[in-house]
Coordinates of C-alpha atoms in Angstrom, one line a residue:
M1 CA 207.9 88.5 8.6
E2 CA 208.4 87.6 12.2
N3 CA 208.4 90.2 14.9
L4 CA 206.8 92.8 12.5
V5 CA 206.2 95.3 15.3
Y6 CA 208.3 94.8 18.4
S7 CA 206.9 97.3 20.9
F8 CA 203.7 98.6 19.5
G9 CA 200.7 96.8 18.2
A10 CA 200.9 94.0 20.8
S11 CA 197.9 95.3 22.7
P12 CA 195.5 98.0 21.6
G13 CA 194.7 98.8 25.2
V14 CA 198.2 100.1 26.1
S15 CA 197.8 103.0 28.5
A16 CA 199.0 106.5 27.8
G17 CA 201.4 106.2 30.7
I18 CA 203.1 103.2 29.3
L19 CA 203.3 104.8 25.9
L20 CA 204.9 107.9 27.4
S21 CA 207.5 105.8 29.2
V22 CA 208.3 104.0 26.0
Y23 CA 208.7 107.3 24.2
K24 CA 211.2 108.4 26.9
I25 CA 213.2 105.3 26.6
L26 CA 213.3 105.7 22.9
G27 CA 214.5 109.3 23.2
M28 CA 211.3 110.9 21.8
S29 CA 209.1 113.1 24.0
N30 CA 205.5 114.0 23.2
I31 CA 206.8 117.4 22.0
D32 CA 209.3 115.7 19.7
W33 CA 206.5 113.6 18.2
I34 CA 204.3 116.7 17.7
V35 CA 207.2 118.6 16.0
L36 CA 208.0 115.6 13.8
I37 CA 204.4 114.9 12.7
I38 CA 203.5 118.5 12.1
T39 CA 206.6 119.2 10.1
L40 CA 206.1 116.2 7.8
L41 CA 202.4 116.8 7.4
A42 CA 203.0 120.4 6.5
V43 CA 205.3 119.4 3.7
V44 CA 202.9 116.8 2.3
V45 CA 199.9 119.2 2.4
Y46 CA 202.0 122.0 0.9
G47 CA 203.2 119.6 -1.9
I48 CA 199.6 118.5 -2.7
F49 CA 198.4 122.2 -2.7
I50 CA 201.1 123.6 -4.8
G51 CA 201.0 120.8 -7.4
R52 CA 197.2 120.7 -7.8
G53 CA 195.5 121.0 -11.2
Q54 CA 198.0 119.1 -13.3
K55 CA 196.6 118.8 -16.8
S56 CA 199.5 118.0 -19.1
N57 CA 202.8 116.2 -19.1
E58 CA 204.6 119.5 -19.8
S59 CA 203.5 120.6 -16.4
Y60 CA 203.8 117.2 -14.6
L61 CA 207.3 116.4 -15.9
K62 CA 208.8 119.8 -16.6
A63 CA 206.8 122.3 -14.3
D64 CA 205.9 124.3 -17.5
N65 CA 209.6 125.5 -17.7
K66 CA 208.9 128.3 -15.2
M67 CA 211.4 127.8 -12.4
P68 CA 213.8 130.7 -11.5
W69 CA 217.5 130.1 -10.7
Y70 CA 217.1 129.9 -6.9
I71 CA 214.4 127.1 -7.2
V72 CA 216.7 125.3 -9.6
L73 CA 219.7 125.7 -7.2
L74 CA 217.7 124.4 -4.2
G75 CA 216.2 121.6 -6.3
I76 CA 219.7 120.4 -7.5
M77 CA 221.1 120.5 -4.0
A78 CA 218.1 118.8 -2.4
T79 CA 218.2 116.1 -5.0
Q80 CA 221.9 115.5 -4.4
A81 CA 221.8 115.9 -0.6
S82 CA 219.5 113.1 0.5
A83 CA 219.0 111.7 3.9
I84 CA 222.1 109.6 3.3
T85 CA 224.1 112.9 3.3
F86 CA 222.9 114.0 6.7
L87 CA 222.6 110.6 8.3
S88 CA 225.7 108.8 7.0
A89 CA 228.2 111.6 6.3
P90 CA 228.9 112.5 10.0
G91 CA 229.3 108.8 10.7
Q92 CA 231.7 108.5 7.7
A93 CA 233.8 111.3 9.2
Y94 CA 233.7 109.8 12.7
T95 CA 235.1 106.5 11.4
D96 CA 237.3 107.6 8.5
G97 CA 238.0 111.3 9.0
M98 CA 237.0 114.2 6.7
R99 CA 238.9 113.0 3.6
F100 CA 235.5 112.1 2.0
V101 CA 235.1 115.8 1.1
Q102 CA 237.8 115.3 -1.6
Y103 CA 235.2 113.3 -3.5
Y104 CA 233.6 116.7 -4.4
F105 CA 236.7 118.5 -5.6
G106 CA 236.0 117.9 -9.3
L107 CA 232.5 119.3 -9.0
P108 CA 233.0 123.0 -9.8
L109 CA 234.9 122.2 -13.0
A110 CA 232.2 119.7 -14.1
M111 CA 229.5 122.4 -13.6
I112 CA 231.4 124.7 -16.0
V113 CA 231.6 122.1 -18.7
I114 CA 227.9 121.2 -18.3
C115 CA 226.9 124.9 -18.6
I116 CA 229.0 125.3 -21.8
T117 CA 228.0 122.1 -23.5
F118 CA 225.1 120.2 -22.0
I119 CA 222.5 122.9 -21.0
P120 CA 222.4 124.8 -24.3
I121 CA 221.7 121.6 -26.2
F122 CA 219.0 120.4 -23.8
Q123 CA 217.3 123.8 -23.8
R124 CA 217.4 124.2 -27.6
L125 CA 215.9 120.8 -28.2
N126 CA 213.3 121.3 -25.3
V127 CA 213.8 117.7 -24.2
Y128 CA 211.8 115.9 -21.5
T129 CA 214.8 113.6 -20.8
A130 CA 218.5 113.9 -21.5
Y131 CA 218.4 110.7 -23.6
E132 CA 216.0 112.3 -26.2
Y133 CA 219.1 114.0 -27.6
L134 CA 220.8 110.7 -28.2
E135 CA 218.1 109.6 -30.6
N136 CA 218.5 112.9 -32.5
R137 CA 222.3 112.4 -32.6
F138 CA 222.5 108.6 -32.9
D139 CA 219.4 106.3 -33.1
K140 CA 216.6 104.9 -31.0
K141 CA 218.5 101.9 -29.7
T142 CA 221.3 104.1 -28.2
R143 CA 218.6 106.2 -26.5
V144 CA 216.9 103.2 -25.1
L145 CA 220.1 101.6 -23.9
T146 CA 221.3 104.7 -22.1
S147 CA 218.0 105.2 -20.5
L148 CA 217.9 101.6 -19.3
L149 CA 221.3 102.0 -17.7
F150 CA 220.0 105.1 -15.9
L151 CA 216.8 103.4 -14.9
F152 CA 218.5 100.4 -13.4
S153 CA 221.2 102.4 -11.5
R154 CA 218.8 105.2 -10.3
G155 CA 216.1 102.8 -9.4
L156 CA 218.4 100.8 -7.1
S157 CA 220.0 103.9 -5.5
T158 CA 216.5 105.4 -4.9
G159 CA 215.7 102.2 -2.9
I160 CA 218.8 102.9 -0.8
S161 CA 217.7 106.4 -0.2
I162 CA 214.3 105.2 1.1
Y163 CA 216.1 102.8 3.4
A164 CA 218.2 105.6 5.0
P165 CA 215.4 107.4 6.9
S166 CA 213.7 104.0 7.5
I167 CA 216.6 103.2 9.8
I168 CA 215.5 106.1 12.0
L169 CA 211.9 105.2 12.2
S170 CA 212.8 101.6 12.9
S171 CA 215.2 102.7 15.7
V172 CA 212.9 105.3 17.3
L173 CA 209.7 103.2 17.2
N174 CA 211.4 99.9 17.6
W175 CA 209.5 98.7 14.5
N176 CA 210.6 96.2 12.0
I177 CA 212.7 97.8 9.2
Y178 CA 210.5 96.3 6.4
L179 CA 207.4 98.0 7.8
T180 CA 209.2 101.4 8.0
N181 CA 210.5 101.1 4.4
I182 CA 206.9 100.9 3.3
L183 CA 205.8 103.8 5.4
T184 CA 208.7 106.0 4.4
G185 CA 208.4 105.4 0.7
G186 CA 204.7 105.4 0.7
I187 CA 204.1 108.8 2.4
L188 CA 206.3 110.8 -0.1
L189 CA 204.5 109.1 -3.0
I190 CA 201.4 111.1 -2.1
Y191 CA 202.5 114.5 -3.3
T192 CA 205.0 113.1 -5.9
Y193 CA 202.1 111.2 -7.6
V194 CA 199.7 114.1 -7.4
G195 CA 201.8 117.2 -8.1
G196 CA 204.7 116.1 -10.3
A197 CA 207.7 118.3 -11.0
K198 CA 206.0 121.5 -9.8
A199 CA 205.2 120.0 -6.4
I200 CA 208.7 118.5 -6.2
A201 CA 210.4 121.8 -7.0
H202 CA 208.5 123.9 -4.4
T203 CA 208.6 121.2 -1.6
Q204 CA 212.4 120.9 -2.2
K205 CA 212.8 124.6 -1.6
L206 CA 210.9 124.4 1.7
Q207 CA 212.6 121.2 2.7
F208 CA 216.1 122.4 2.0
L209 CA 215.7 125.7 3.9
I210 CA 214.5 123.7 7.0
I211 CA 217.3 121.3 6.6
L212 CA 220.1 123.9 6.4
G213 CA 218.7 125.9 9.4
T214 CA 218.3 122.8 11.6
M215 CA 221.7 121.2 10.7
T216 CA 223.4 124.6 11.5
F217 CA 221.7 124.7 14.9
A218 CA 222.6 121.0 15.6
G219 CA 226.3 121.8 14.9
Y220 CA 226.0 124.8 17.3
L221 CA 224.4 122.6 20.0
L222 CA 227.1 119.9 19.5
V223 CA 229.8 122.5 20.4
Q224 CA 227.7 123.9 23.3
N225 CA 227.3 120.4 24.7
M226 CA 231.0 119.5 24.7
P227 CA 231.9 117.9 28.1
N228 CA 233.8 119.9 30.7
G229 CA 233.3 123.2 29.1
I230 CA 235.5 122.3 26.1
G231 CA 235.2 124.9 23.3
F232 CA 235.2 124.7 19.5
S233 CA 239.0 125.2 19.2
D234 CA 239.8 122.5 21.8
A235 CA 237.4 120.1 20.0
L236 CA 239.1 120.8 16.7
Y237 CA 242.5 120.2 18.3
L238 CA 241.5 116.9 19.6
A239 CA 239.8 115.8 16.4
G240 CA 243.0 116.8 14.6
K241 CA 245.2 114.7 16.9
S242 CA 242.9 111.7 16.3
G243 CA 243.5 112.0 12.5
K244 CA 239.9 113.0 11.8
L245 CA 240.7 116.4 10.1
N246 CA 242.5 114.7 7.2
V247 CA 240.7 116.9 4.6
I248 CA 243.4 116.5 2.0
T249 CA 245.4 113.4 1.3
T250 CA 248.0 113.7 -1.5
D251 CA 249.3 110.2 -1.6
F252 CA 248.4 108.6 -5.0
D253 CA 246.9 105.1 -4.6
W254 CA 244.6 103.5 -7.2
K255 CA 242.8 101.6 -4.4
D256 CA 242.4 104.5 -2.0
K257 CA 238.8 105.7 -2.3
Y258 CA 239.4 109.3 -1.1
N259 CA 242.4 111.3 -2.0
I260 CA 242.9 114.5 -3.9
W261 CA 243.7 112.7 -7.2
S262 CA 240.6 110.4 -7.2
G263 CA 238.5 113.4 -6.1
L264 CA 239.7 115.8 -8.8
I265 CA 239.8 113.3 -11.7
G266 CA 237.3 110.6 -10.7
G267 CA 235.1 113.1 -8.9
F268 CA 235.1 115.3 -12.0
F269 CA 233.9 112.5 -14.3
L270 CA 231.3 111.4 -11.7
A271 CA 230.0 114.9 -11.3
L272 CA 230.0 115.4 -15.1
S273 CA 227.9 112.2 -15.6
Y274 CA 225.6 112.8 -12.6
F275 CA 224.7 116.4 -13.3
G276 CA 225.0 116.2 -17.1
T277 CA 223.4 112.9 -17.9
D278 CA 221.5 111.6 -14.8
Q279 CA 217.8 112.5 -15.4
S280 CA 217.2 113.1 -11.7
Q281 CA 219.5 116.2 -12.0
V282 CA 218.8 117.1 -15.6
G283 CA 215.2 117.1 -14.7
R284 CA 215.8 119.9 -12.2
Y285 CA 217.5 122.4 -14.5
I286 CA 215.4 121.7 -17.6
T287 CA 212.5 123.1 -15.6
A288 CA 214.3 126.5 -15.6
K289 CA 212.8 129.5 -17.4
D290 CA 215.8 129.8 -19.7
N291 CA 219.5 129.1 -20.2
T292 CA 220.6 131.8 -17.8
N293 CA 218.5 130.5 -14.9
A294 CA 219.6 126.9 -15.5
K295 CA 223.2 127.9 -15.6
M296 CA 223.1 130.1 -12.6
G297 CA 221.5 127.3 -10.5
L298 CA 224.0 124.8 -11.6
L299 CA 227.1 127.0 -11.2
L300 CA 226.1 128.1 -7.7
N301 CA 225.6 124.5 -6.8
G302 CA 229.3 123.9 -7.7
L303 CA 230.3 126.8 -5.5
V304 CA 228.3 126.0 -2.3
K305 CA 228.3 122.1 -2.3
I306 CA 231.9 121.7 -1.1
P307 CA 231.6 124.1 1.9
M308 CA 228.2 122.5 2.8
Q309 CA 229.7 118.9 2.7
F310 CA 232.7 120.1 4.6
A311 CA 230.4 121.4 7.4
I312 CA 228.4 118.2 7.6
L313 CA 231.6 116.1 7.8
L314 CA 233.0 118.5 10.4
I315 CA 230.0 117.5 12.6
G316 CA 231.3 114.0 12.4
A317 CA 234.9 115.0 13.4
L318 CA 233.5 117.0 16.3
L319 CA 231.4 114.1 17.3
F320 CA 234.6 112.1 17.7
A321 CA 236.0 114.7 19.9
F322 CA 232.7 114.7 21.9
F323 CA 232.9 110.9 22.5
S324 CA 236.7 111.2 23.2
L325 CA 235.8 113.2 26.3
K326 CA 232.8 111.2 27.6
P327 CA 231.9 107.5 27.4
A328 CA 230.8 106.3 24.0
P329 CA 228.6 103.2 23.5
I330 CA 230.3 100.0 22.7
Y331 CA 228.3 99.9 19.5
F332 CA 226.1 102.8 18.2
N333 CA 223.4 100.5 16.7
E334 CA 221.9 99.6 20.0
R335 CA 219.4 97.1 18.7
S336 CA 222.0 95.1 17.0
Y337 CA 224.2 95.0 20.1
Q338 CA 221.2 94.1 22.3
F339 CA 220.6 91.1 20.0
L340 CA 224.2 90.0 20.6
K341 CA 223.8 90.4 24.4
D342 CA 220.7 88.3 24.3
K343 CA 222.3 85.6 22.1
Q344 CA 225.8 85.5 23.6
P345 CA 225.7 87.2 27.1
Q346 CA 229.1 85.9 28.2
L347 CA 230.9 87.3 25.1
A348 CA 229.0 90.6 25.4
L349 CA 230.0 90.8 29.1
A350 CA 233.7 90.3 28.2
F351 CA 233.4 93.0 25.5
E352 CA 231.8 95.4 28.0
K353 CA 234.5 95.0 30.6
E354 CA 237.2 95.6 28.0
H355 CA 235.2 98.6 26.7
Q356 CA 234.9 100.2 30.1
L357 CA 238.6 100.1 30.8
L358 CA 239.5 101.4 27.3
Q359 CA 237.0 104.2 27.4
A360 CA 238.1 105.4 30.9
K361 CA 241.7 105.4 29.6
F362 CA 240.8 107.1 26.4
N363 CA 238.7 109.8 28.1
A364 CA 241.6 110.5 30.5
Q365 CA 244.2 110.7 27.8
S366 CA 241.9 113.1 25.8
A367 CA 241.5 115.4 28.8
A368 CA 245.3 115.2 29.4
I369 CA 246.0 116.3 25.8
L370 CA 243.8 119.4 26.1
A371 CA 245.4 120.2 29.5
Q372 CA 248.9 120.0 27.9
K373 CA 248.2 121.4 24.5
D374 CA 249.7 124.8 25.1
K375 CA 252.9 123.2 26.3
E376 CA 254.7 121.7 23.3
S377 CA 256.8 119.3 25.4
P378 CA 257.9 115.7 25.3
E379 CA 255.2 115.0 27.9
L380 CA 252.5 116.1 25.4
S381 CA 254.1 114.0 22.6
N382 CA 254.0 110.9 24.9
T383 CA 250.4 111.6 25.8
I384 CA 249.4 111.9 22.1
A385 CA 251.3 108.7 21.3
G386 CA 249.4 106.9 24.1
F387 CA 246.1 108.5 23.0
K388 CA 246.6 107.1 19.4
A389 CA 247.5 103.7 20.7
T390 CA 244.3 103.6 22.8
Q391 CA 242.3 104.9 19.8
N392 CA 243.6 101.9 17.8
Q393 CA 242.6 99.5 20.7
V394 CA 239.1 101.0 20.8
K395 CA 238.9 100.6 17.0
D396 CA 240.0 97.0 17.3
L397 CA 237.5 96.2 20.0
H398 CA 234.7 97.8 17.8
S399 CA 235.7 95.6 14.9
R400 CA 235.5 92.5 17.1
V401 CA 232.1 93.5 18.4
E402 CA 231.0 94.2 14.8
T403 CA 232.3 90.8 13.6
A404 CA 230.4 89.0 16.4
I405 CA 227.2 90.8 15.6
N406 CA 227.5 90.1 11.8
S407 CA 228.2 86.4 12.5
S408 CA 225.1 86.1 14.7
N409 CA 222.8 86.2 11.7
F410 CA 220.9 89.2 12.9
N411 CA 219.2 90.9 10.0
A412 CA 220.8 94.4 10.4
E413 CA 223.5 96.6 8.8
K414 CA 227.1 95.5 8.6
T415 CA 228.3 98.6 10.4
D416 CA 227.0 101.1 12.8
T417 CA 228.2 104.1 10.8
N418 CA 224.7 105.3 10.0
Y419 CA 223.8 105.3 13.7
I420 CA 226.5 107.6 15.1
F421 CA 224.9 110.9 14.5
L422 CA 221.5 109.4 15.3
Y423 CA 222.8 108.3 18.7
F424 CA 224.0 111.8 19.6
V425 CA 220.7 113.4 18.5
R426 CA 218.6 111.0 20.6
N427 CA 220.8 111.1 23.7
T428 CA 222.0 114.7 23.8
L429 CA 219.8 117.3 22.1
P430 CA 216.9 119.1 23.9
V431 CA 213.2 118.3 23.6
G432 CA 211.7 119.5 20.3
M433 CA 215.1 119.6 18.6
V434 CA 215.2 115.8 18.5
G435 CA 211.9 115.7 16.6
L436 CA 212.9 118.4 14.3
L437 CA 216.2 116.6 13.4
F438 CA 214.3 113.4 12.7
A439 CA 212.0 115.4 10.5
V440 CA 215.0 116.9 8.7
I441 CA 216.4 113.5 7.7
F442 CA 212.9 112.5 6.4
L443 CA 212.7 115.8 4.4
A444 CA 216.1 115.4 3.0
S445 CA 215.2 111.9 1.9
W446 CA 211.9 113.0 0.4
G447 CA 213.6 115.7 -1.6
S448 CA 216.0 113.4 -3.4
I449 CA 213.5 110.5 -3.7
S450 CA 210.7 112.5 -5.1
A451 CA 213.0 114.0 -7.8
A452 CA 214.3 110.5 -8.6
L453 CA 210.8 109.0 -8.9
N454 CA 209.8 111.9 -11.2
S455 CA 212.9 111.4 -13.4
L456 CA 212.4 107.6 -13.5
A457 CA 208.8 108.0 -14.6
A458 CA 209.9 110.5 -17.3
C459 CA 212.5 108.2 -18.7
S460 CA 210.5 104.9 -18.5
L461 CA 207.6 106.7 -20.2
K462 CA 209.3 108.8 -22.8
D463 CA 212.4 106.7 -23.6
V464 CA 210.9 103.2 -23.4
H465 CA 207.1 103.0 -23.1
L466 CA 206.1 105.5 -25.8
I467 CA 208.9 104.4 -28.1
F468 CA 207.7 100.9 -28.2
S469 CA 204.0 101.8 -28.1
K470 CA 202.4 101.5 -31.5
R471 CA 199.3 103.7 -30.8
Q472 CA 198.9 107.5 -30.5
I473 CA 197.7 108.8 -27.1
D474 CA 196.3 112.2 -26.1
D475 CA 197.6 114.5 -23.4
A476 CA 195.2 113.3 -20.7
T477 CA 196.2 109.6 -21.3
E478 CA 199.9 110.5 -21.3
L479 CA 199.5 112.3 -18.0
K480 CA 197.7 109.2 -16.6
Y481 CA 200.6 107.0 -17.8
S482 CA 203.1 109.4 -16.1
R483 CA 201.4 108.9 -12.8
V484 CA 201.2 105.1 -13.2
H485 CA 205.0 105.1 -14.0
T486 CA 205.6 107.2 -10.9
L487 CA 203.6 104.8 -8.7
G488 CA 205.4 101.8 -10.3
W489 CA 208.9 103.2 -9.6
G490 CA 207.8 104.0 -6.0
I491 CA 206.8 100.4 -5.4
F492 CA 210.1 99.2 -7.1
S493 CA 212.2 101.4 -4.9
I494 CA 210.5 100.3 -1.7
A495 CA 211.2 96.7 -2.7
V496 CA 214.9 97.6 -3.2
A497 CA 215.0 99.2 0.2
M498 CA 214.0 95.8 1.7
F499 CA 217.4 94.4 0.6
A500 CA 219.6 97.5 1.6
T501 CA 220.4 96.3 5.2
Q502 CA 223.7 94.7 4.1
M503 CA 225.3 97.7 2.4
G504 CA 227.3 99.2 5.3
S505 CA 227.8 102.9 4.9
L506 CA 224.9 104.1 2.8
I507 CA 226.7 107.2 1.4
E508 CA 229.4 105.0 0.1
A509 CA 227.1 102.3 -1.2
V510 CA 225.0 104.8 -3.3
N511 CA 228.1 106.3 -4.8
V512 CA 229.7 102.9 -5.6
L513 CA 226.4 102.0 -7.3
G514 CA 226.4 105.2 -9.4
S515 CA 230.0 104.7 -10.4
L516 CA 229.2 101.3 -11.9
F517 CA 227.0 102.9 -14.6
Y518 CA 227.8 106.6 -14.8
G519 CA 231.1 106.2 -16.7
P520 CA 229.6 104.5 -19.8
I521 CA 226.6 106.8 -19.8
L522 CA 228.9 109.8 -19.7
G523 CA 231.1 108.3 -22.5
I524 CA 228.0 108.0 -24.8
F525 CA 227.3 111.7 -24.3
L526 CA 230.9 112.8 -24.7
V527 CA 231.1 110.9 -28.0
A528 CA 227.8 112.5 -29.1
F529 CA 229.1 116.0 -28.3
Y530 CA 232.7 115.8 -29.5
F531 CA 233.2 112.9 -31.9
K532 CA 231.1 113.7 -34.9
K533 CA 232.4 110.9 -37.1
I534 CA 231.0 108.1 -34.7
D535 CA 227.5 106.8 -35.3
G536 CA 224.9 105.0 -33.2
K537 CA 226.0 101.5 -34.2
L538 CA 229.6 102.1 -33.0
V539 CA 228.6 103.8 -29.8
F540 CA 226.0 101.2 -28.9
I541 CA 228.4 98.3 -29.1
S542 CA 231.1 100.4 -27.3
A543 CA 228.8 101.2 -24.5
I544 CA 227.9 97.5 -23.9
L545 CA 231.6 96.6 -24.0
S546 CA 232.5 99.4 -21.6
E547 CA 229.8 98.5 -19.1
I548 CA 231.2 94.9 -19.1
A549 CA 234.7 96.2 -18.6
V550 CA 233.6 98.5 -15.6
I551 CA 231.9 95.6 -13.9
A552 CA 234.9 93.4 -14.4
V553 CA 237.3 96.0 -13.0
Y554 CA 235.0 96.4 -10.0
E555 CA 234.6 92.7 -9.4
F556 CA 238.4 92.2 -9.4
D557 CA 239.0 95.2 -7.2
V558 CA 241.6 96.8 -9.5
V559 CA 240.9 100.4 -8.4
S560 CA 238.8 102.4 -6.0
F561 CA 235.2 103.1 -7.2
L562 CA 235.8 106.8 -8.2
W563 CA 238.1 105.7 -11.0
L564 CA 235.4 103.5 -12.5
N565 CA 233.8 106.7 -13.8
V566 CA 237.0 107.6 -15.7
I567 CA 237.4 104.1 -17.0
G568 CA 233.8 103.8 -18.2
A569 CA 233.8 107.1 -20.0
A570 CA 237.3 106.5 -21.5
A571 CA 236.4 103.0 -22.6
V572 CA 233.4 104.2 -24.6
I573 CA 235.5 106.8 -26.4
A574 CA 238.4 104.3 -27.0
F575 CA 236.2 101.4 -28.3
S576 CA 234.2 103.8 -30.5
T577 CA 237.4 105.4 -31.9
L578 CA 239.0 102.0 -32.5
G579 CA 235.8 100.9 -34.3
L580 CA 236.4 103.5 -36.9
L581 CA 239.4 101.5 -38.1
F582 CA 237.0 98.7 -39.2
Y583 CA 233.7 100.4 -39.9
R584 CA 232.9 103.5 -41.9
P585 CA 229.7 105.2 -40.6
K586 CA 227.0 106.6 -42.9
A587 CA 226.1 110.3 -42.8
L588 CA 225.2 111.4 -39.2
N589 CA 222.7 113.7 -37.7
S590 CA 224.3 116.9 -36.2

């Protein structure tokens, strides 16, 4: 692993003055470092303290079923809103507008269905995992198959979630990304391994409250730091003229990833599968005191998730307005661009000359639009037309720079989407706030990853290990195995993070990955709930055929990824129903 540490570690005798100058170059003052380290240490220590004294799997995996609704709510939101949400979503809006919010439009309806059907069954059976129900309804092989689909998809996506904050540490410290993956994943393992579900639930509460407060303040500072005294309404106007406030797009297109139809239908099926059958979410609400607390937490999540995601995406749209009025970098991933400059200096110089001319023109046109916006005249229309033409030229230049970087064999991300908000934070926000925002992205990541590791351990232990184990074990041994499984999945996820550098927008990558598996998993549960004549043999074969069909549809790029959830669920139901024409099941469990 060459160039393991680029700036630090070369000489143990580096003076404090040199270190301070390096910190300033990297955008982190001593105060920022103190804020970052104290915040992260406080959460780790709190998690270890609150989760101490675990003596049984009931406590380690289910927190003794004592969580009130507000802990359930914050746990569900913290598990869903990883660092990817806060790091990649603003960049997603900056590059593609706010239409990504439509992805969540099916969420509230899915929460209602889960509260009516899923939660009462899981609570009545007192399950450790969602897949225990499938053995009761079908058979062991269906339970194991469904759990394996979950384990594979969630294990991979957890690796991506580790990689997201690792980008930050790599950029801030100028360390190798592989080292930062190990550090990021390793630190959160401490309280996750020790404290289990109880530590996770209470740290998620603390983490999410810090996150919401900090992101709100960051949005406020973004508006306050707008160039030339531009206010919130002016920034919105400029973002709107650039096409970044495209919250709702009604055109129907199977291959369009984000429109109201894919959001309502595909998003509904994805949310139904994620919150109803993904153990990382099921594991949050089965820790609730009772049905009422579980349902309240889930329903409130459906109500507040869309406004929260809208606000995060709005930060990205406002960032576009911000960089329309002042010079933006030629490429937001500065390390990747520096590599291009070192390798192809003449090409980089040509890019920079073109970039300077376009940026000056773009900034001038942006200022002109705001100066003319109260005069709906032909002159304003012409200015807006020129602004959009220059915007397309800037986008084309960015694409050429990106292509040149990607063809230079530099081991980095395919895009700079994940660096846009990070660039603003490092170069604009005041001392102390920079460190706190870096801490926020770590905390968001830890909240989702810790819950995922706990759920992965629960499934691999309960749905695979203990099913195939031929000997009885006591509570103490089972608790020990739970910790071993947690540690094993932590190591696996860190290994996956090592390969995440080529995935582009992380928020999109993790959702595509989920959509490849969530549809068939959901289909199995829908058959279990609503098709009482279908048995385990039929649904097992149907699930395998459906997963093959989903992967084929994705490989041939037939539809956008959100529709894969619909296709996968519908295929399981269709194959199972058709199977009844050729096979008569025996008596079934209810």
